[in-house]
Amino acid sequence: MYQNDYHVTVPQFANRTVSIREYGAKNADLSIETGRNNAKAINRAISEMSAQGGGNVVIPAGIWACVPIRLQSGVNLRLEGQAVLK
């Protein structure tokens, strides 16, 4: 159909990694309050990682209640196998 040559660049992230557990996030509790607390923890981890120049924020295996989160520059939000944000 079209003869465009698209070039895709894979993003590179700094070699820093934190788990949302380190910020107090809790899994397996799907209450609204836990979702709010988890979102605060995840957003704090993302903000701090972005302020340091970027890196990886890891969501470990489990079901994590969460209200909206905000991604920021230089941060790779990585869900491990068997991880679900709900």
XYZ file of C-alpha atoms in Angstrom:
86
model
C 0.000 0.000 0.000
C 2.483 2.678 1.135
C 6.198 2.506 0.548
C 7.376 4.394 3.637
C 10.478 3.262 5.454
C 9.597 3.581 9.135
C 12.407 3.619 11.642
C 11.514 2.538 15.175
C 13.866 3.437 18.010
C 13.655 1.320 21.145
C 13.786 3.571 24.211
C 16.685 3.229 26.617
C 16.115 3.610 30.361
C 18.619 4.308 33.120
C 19.843 1.266 35.029
C 17.891 2.088 38.209
C 15.031 -0.080 39.453
C 12.567 0.231 42.326
C 9.588 -1.878 43.297
C 6.302 -0.260 44.255
C 6.450 -2.374 47.432
C 9.353 -0.190 48.560
C 6.902 2.729 48.483
C 4.248 0.960 50.533
C 1.947 -0.432 47.826
C -0.107 -3.478 48.877
C -1.601 -6.185 46.695
C -4.616 -8.515 46.994
C -6.841 -5.850 48.612
C -9.149 -4.368 45.983
C -10.756 -1.706 48.173
C -11.018 1.879 46.960
C -8.857 3.101 49.840
C -6.089 0.640 48.944
C -6.361 1.764 45.315
C -5.826 5.367 46.394
C -2.863 4.451 48.606
C -1.311 2.319 45.859
C -1.710 5.127 43.327
C 0.064 7.528 45.711
C 2.893 5.004 46.142
C 3.201 4.332 42.393
C 3.053 8.037 41.483
C 5.690 8.830 44.118
C 7.971 6.093 42.740
C 7.477 7.378 39.176
C 8.106 11.015 40.193
C 11.269 10.215 42.138
C 12.597 7.990 39.349
C 11.928 10.699 36.749
C 13.607 13.341 38.952
C 16.722 11.125 39.100
C 16.888 10.983 35.317
C 14.730 7.911 34.763
C 14.756 4.186 35.338
C 12.391 1.293 35.977
C 9.412 1.141 38.328
C 8.415 -2.489 38.840
C 4.928 -3.812 39.571
C 5.520 -7.253 41.167
C 3.311 -10.283 40.567
C -0.122 -9.935 42.135
C -3.361 -8.029 41.717
C -2.896 -4.355 42.567
C -5.857 -2.012 43.075
C -5.035 1.393 41.650
C -6.749 4.651 40.770
C -5.199 6.681 37.898
C -1.445 7.044 37.717
C 0.652 9.475 35.713
C 3.621 8.343 33.649
C 6.598 10.686 33.364
C 9.611 11.075 31.112
C 12.375 8.524 31.312
C 10.393 6.036 33.403
C 9.650 2.483 32.316
C 6.639 1.085 34.194
C 7.314 -2.655 34.098
C 4.756 -5.271 35.125
C 6.265 -8.609 36.085
C 4.624 -11.848 34.960
C 1.331 -12.448 36.778
C 1.024 -8.736 37.679
C -2.303 -6.968 37.147
C -3.177 -3.308 37.755
C -6.900 -3.127 38.415
